[in-house]
Amino acid sequence: MFFQQLINGITLGSTYALIALGYTMVYGVLKLINFAHGEIYMFGAFVGMIMVTTFRLSIIPAFIISMLLSSLLGMGIEMIAYRPLRKSTRITALISAIGVSIFLQNLGILIMGPATRPFPRSIRSYYVNLGAIKIDILQIIILIVSIILMVALHLLVKNTKVGKAMRATALDKDAAYLMGINVNRIITITFAIGSALGAAAGVLIGLYFNSVSPLMGSMPGLKGFVAAVLGGIGNIPGAMLGGVILGVIETLGAAYISSAYRDAIAFAVLIIILLVKPSGIMGVNVREKV
Amino acid sequence: MKGKKLGGIFLIAVLLIGLISGCSSQPSENGSTGDTIKIGFLGAKTGNVATYGINTLKGMKLAAEEINNAGGVLGKKIEIIEADNRGDRTEIANIMQKFITKDKVVAVIGDPTTGGTKVAAPIAQSNQVVLLSAGAAGEGVVEIGDYIFRNTLLDSVAAPITAKYVIEELKWDKAALVTSLNNDFSVGLSKIFAKAIKELGGEIVIEESIQDGDTDFSAQVTKIKEANPEVIIFTGYYTEAALFLQEARRQGLEAKMVAGDGCLSPDLIKLGGDAVEGSFVYCGFSPDQPTAETQKFIEAVKGKYNEEPDMFVAQGYDAVKILAAAMEKANSIDPKVFRDALAQTKNFPGVSGVTTFRENREPIKSPVYLLTVKDGKFTLQAKLPVKLEQ
């Protein structure tokens, strides 16, 4: 039973990790908590579902189209809702992000209707049996995809020219601009990649739980944010680690303490970790002028 | 720079329009003319419990239409005032205030959920407006005051009878009990099931809890599988039930589900697919094996909405008819007057069964319909009669 619960926790955790990657990336460059990320995740799930049901595509092209369209949405949001506010205080952009989030949720309800819809299982059911433990192939796929995306993202940021420009922008926007970096372009790219990651999460998680709804982004979005903070926001491997830790704590808490308190346990652990290490598990403590 | 500013203003305008159009769902006519009887519809048209609200409203509209075509009540036409509360408690309170102060309704039908009704009831009571919920099946509703009624199959009536059927007919006496903690209906129903199962000699081998809105149930399912029950008693709503059963089948837990009318929704099957096959759901209505009166109603719903009615359509329909009958009997549309006639409703032959209000205004409806999911459809398993003295 313990191993089954551990697998449950790791699967849940890798869904949080997938969402957390997008959060952490945007935060790392812009120092903006993009609260609309949960809704991009929802949008991605819907696009994936529509591609599979209405356009009868198989899951891989649906996955790619969903990521592409979501990055367009992400860039659009950045241009309309964040760019005009870039010179304002950080709280202004944050409020704008919350506004976008609520706007997209309600738009989703208007267009797609309020009900939860099924995401047709377009991957063949396959189970790996390990004694009494049964693992769904999708659980393995989710974990592998999140690891691949994390590694790819890490390499992109550390080893490419765009990544270097991103790090420079993150460090000091004005200085980066003076060095000839097109800051706007870098930020747009950041949003595009972050949103594509959100869409990937949406499709995979929609597929796994077989459900898509306009409000599906709010709670997982929050948990993804928590995972990012837990791991050290802005830190890419940290997001992954934070997600998995949060998922495992939640599941084990539900299994061995009480399922009534699963969220309470998860958030209590978050508070404790942040009290001990405010910058998160893998975060670097940078002193900031406020 | 100017372009950007304009863009910002445009965005704000779009957001505002979105907000406004989202809030005011129906243009309300001010200044009632005196020849209509205004009845408010309280329920969700969007959100997680939307199907209850949407279907209740369908039944109400059909009943109002029939009554109005036959000349109305006391020579006045019935007008249904709609609003969408999204299943949100703050919104429910706001809508009740609007119904009473602005629309001046004489009665409100709704909310279909127990939690929502409990928010609305004190407001109706203090303003002396009749509230008739066509769905609230949990405990502690009519106790709020003497203007509060409901025509619904009570959990306290249906759950013990269902438990008896499960233990004595289906011979499943080791049950897992799953409760949704942020759902009044579920918490209340779990208590009734737990008591009934113990009294009937059954055993609850494990109790687990979930929350409405959860999507991951893996931890709970693993624990339940360990306890090896013969049946899963699930007291929450359909969305979670479908996802819960899917996780159960994924982990190889094959026990069937028995649930309350909170799981009565086509979405249970749409979302759950094969996983919900063989589930049992009790409710106060089934289109199978209808009486002549019910058959007529089913045809009318098919004609108007091109679909088969479910329990909420039937109860919404009956609610309007019960109110109309009480107004006719009292010869008044003043809620202070027709309330007494409503309280004396006896053996009202509704399409969703025979309704009697007891002295404490609690309804008794007979029979209880036990449905099962067979080949992706709800089909009637048994009609379980209710004795009046219960």
mmCIF file of C-alpha atoms in Angstrom, chain A residues 1 4-5 8-9 12 80-81 83-84 96 99-100 103 106 109-110 114-118 121 127 132 134 136 138-139 208-211 213 215 219-220 250-251 254-263, chain B residues 4 7-8 11 14-15 18-19 21 45-48 50-51 54 86 181 207-211 213-220 222-223 225-226 239 243 246-247 249-252 254 267 270-273:
data_model
loop_
_atom_site.group_PDB
_atom_site.id
_atom_site.type_symbol
_atom_site.label_atom_id
_atom_site.label_comp_id
_atom_site.label_asym_id
_atom_site.label_seq_id
_atom_site.Cartn_x
_atom_site.Cartn_y
_atom_site.Cartn_z
ATOM 1 C CA MET A 1 0.000 0.000 0.000
ATOM 2 C CA GLN A 4 0.937 2.463 -4.358
ATOM 3 C CA GLN A 5 0.474 5.662 -2.338
ATOM 4 C CA ASN A 8 -0.102 8.157 -6.501
ATOM 5 C CA GLY A 9 1.835 10.991 -4.899
ATOM 6 C CA LEU A 12 -0.038 13.968 -8.649
ATOM 7 C CA ILE A 80 -2.396 43.440 -23.760
ATOM 8 C CA ALA A 81 -2.361 43.032 -20.016
ATOM 9 C CA ARG A 83 3.368 45.154 -21.243
ATOM 10 C CA PRO A 84 1.504 48.467 -20.780
ATOM 11 C CA SER A 96 -3.904 42.697 -13.905
ATOM 12 C CA GLY A 99 -8.096 40.095 -13.738
ATOM 13 C CA VAL A 100 -6.978 38.153 -16.800
ATOM 14 C CA PHE A 103 -11.775 37.051 -17.388
ATOM 15 C CA ASN A 106 -15.714 33.416 -17.391
ATOM 16 C CA ILE A 109 -17.817 29.330 -19.185
ATOM 17 C CA LEU A 110 -19.529 31.483 -21.806
ATOM 18 C CA PRO A 114 -19.954 25.341 -17.289
ATOM 19 C CA ALA A 115 -20.035 21.571 -17.112
ATOM 20 C CA THR A 116 -17.048 19.286 -16.755
ATOM 21 C CA ARG A 117 -16.463 17.436 -20.028
ATOM 22 C CA PRO A 118 -14.745 14.173 -20.668
ATOM 23 C CA ARG A 121 -8.787 8.613 -23.761
ATOM 24 C CA TYR A 127 -1.200 -1.023 -17.154
ATOM 25 C CA ALA A 132 -0.422 -5.696 -6.103
ATOM 26 C CA LYS A 134 -1.055 -1.214 -10.867
ATOM 27 C CA ASP A 136 -1.271 3.372 -15.618
ATOM 28 C CA LEU A 138 -0.294 7.640 -18.505
ATOM 29 C CA GLN A 139 1.202 8.075 -15.055
ATOM 30 C CA TYR A 208 -5.241 11.576 -17.102
ATOM 31 C CA PHE A 209 -8.267 12.688 -15.072
ATOM 32 C CA ASN A 210 -10.500 12.459 -18.145
ATOM 33 C CA SER A 211 -12.038 15.821 -17.394
ATOM 34 C CA SER A 213 -13.767 22.319 -17.355
ATOM 35 C CA LEU A 215 -12.682 26.234 -13.776
ATOM 36 C CA MET A 219 -7.016 24.965 -7.786
ATOM 37 C CA PRO A 220 -4.241 23.188 -9.734
ATOM 38 C CA GLU A 250 -0.534 15.534 0.043
ATOM 39 C CA THR A 251 -1.068 11.889 -0.835
ATOM 40 C CA ALA A 254 -4.362 11.763 3.024
ATOM 41 C CA ALA A 255 -3.320 8.126 3.341
ATOM 42 C CA TYR A 256 -1.813 8.038 6.809
ATOM 43 C CA ILE A 257 -3.246 10.993 8.676
ATOM 44 C CA SER A 258 -6.673 11.835 7.261
ATOM 45 C CA SER A 259 -8.057 12.501 3.818
ATOM 46 C CA ALA A 260 -10.154 15.241 5.399
ATOM 47 C CA TYR A 261 -7.021 17.278 6.028
ATOM 48 C CA ARG A 262 -5.050 16.622 2.857
ATOM 49 C CA ASP A 263 -4.900 20.238 1.706
ATOM 50 C CA LYS B 4 -0.940 51.398 -25.537
ATOM 51 C CA GLY B 7 -5.393 49.388 -25.636
ATOM 52 C CA GLY B 8 -5.539 49.428 -21.845
ATOM 53 C CA LEU B 11 -9.252 46.043 -22.201
ATOM 54 C CA VAL B 14 -14.070 44.664 -22.352
ATOM 55 C CA LEU B 15 -13.614 43.430 -18.795
ATOM 56 C CA GLY B 18 -17.937 41.028 -19.380
ATOM 57 C CA LEU B 19 -18.689 41.695 -15.726
ATOM 58 C CA SER B 21 -23.269 40.998 -18.842
ATOM 59 C CA LYS B 45 -27.348 27.982 -14.563
ATOM 60 C CA THR B 46 -23.565 27.812 -14.675
ATOM 61 C CA GLY B 47 -20.983 26.117 -12.473
ATOM 62 C CA ASN B 48 -20.607 22.658 -11.007
ATOM 63 C CA ALA B 50 -25.667 23.741 -13.085
ATOM 64 C CA THR B 51 -27.637 20.755 -14.346
ATOM 65 C CA ILE B 54 -31.137 24.303 -15.503
ATOM 66 C CA ARG B 86 -23.650 29.939 -10.021
ATOM 67 C CA LEU B 181 -16.681 17.350 3.286
ATOM 68 C CA GLU B 207 -14.819 5.868 5.788
ATOM 69 C CA GLU B 208 -13.014 8.240 3.447
ATOM 70 C CA SER B 209 -13.503 11.886 2.632
ATOM 71 C CA ILE B 210 -13.062 13.989 -0.477
ATOM 72 C CA GLN B 211 -13.890 17.577 -1.413
ATOM 73 C CA GLY B 213 -13.793 20.200 -6.893
ATOM 74 C CA ASP B 214 -11.068 17.605 -6.306
ATOM 75 C CA THR B 215 -9.823 15.690 -9.312
ATOM 76 C CA ASP B 216 -7.289 13.412 -7.685
ATOM 77 C CA PHE B 217 -8.708 10.605 -5.560
ATOM 78 C CA SER B 218 -5.839 8.147 -5.791
ATOM 79 C CA ALA B 219 -4.941 8.171 -2.082
ATOM 80 C CA GLN B 220 -8.497 7.463 -0.972
ATOM 81 C CA THR B 222 -5.832 2.929 -2.511
ATOM 82 C CA LYS B 223 -7.032 2.916 1.094
ATOM 83 C CA LYS B 225 -9.043 -1.085 -1.970
ATOM 84 C CA GLU B 226 -7.095 -2.270 1.070
ATOM 85 C CA THR B 239 -18.690 15.069 -11.206
ATOM 86 C CA LEU B 243 -13.828 10.796 -11.491
ATOM 87 C CA GLN B 246 -12.529 6.070 -12.807
ATOM 88 C CA GLU B 247 -9.653 6.174 -10.369
ATOM 89 C CA ARG B 249 -11.217 1.102 -11.838
ATOM 90 C CA ARG B 250 -7.719 2.313 -12.714
ATOM 91 C CA GLN B 251 -6.439 0.833 -9.474
ATOM 92 C CA GLY B 252 -8.452 -2.335 -9.921
ATOM 93 C CA GLU B 254 -14.236 -3.124 -8.850
ATOM 94 C CA ASP B 267 -22.924 13.830 -16.852
ATOM 95 C CA LYS B 270 -20.695 11.047 -19.878
ATOM 96 C CA LEU B 271 -17.716 11.595 -17.567
ATOM 97 C CA GLY B 272 -17.516 8.170 -15.992
ATOM 98 C CA GLY B 273 -18.034 5.956 -19.029
#
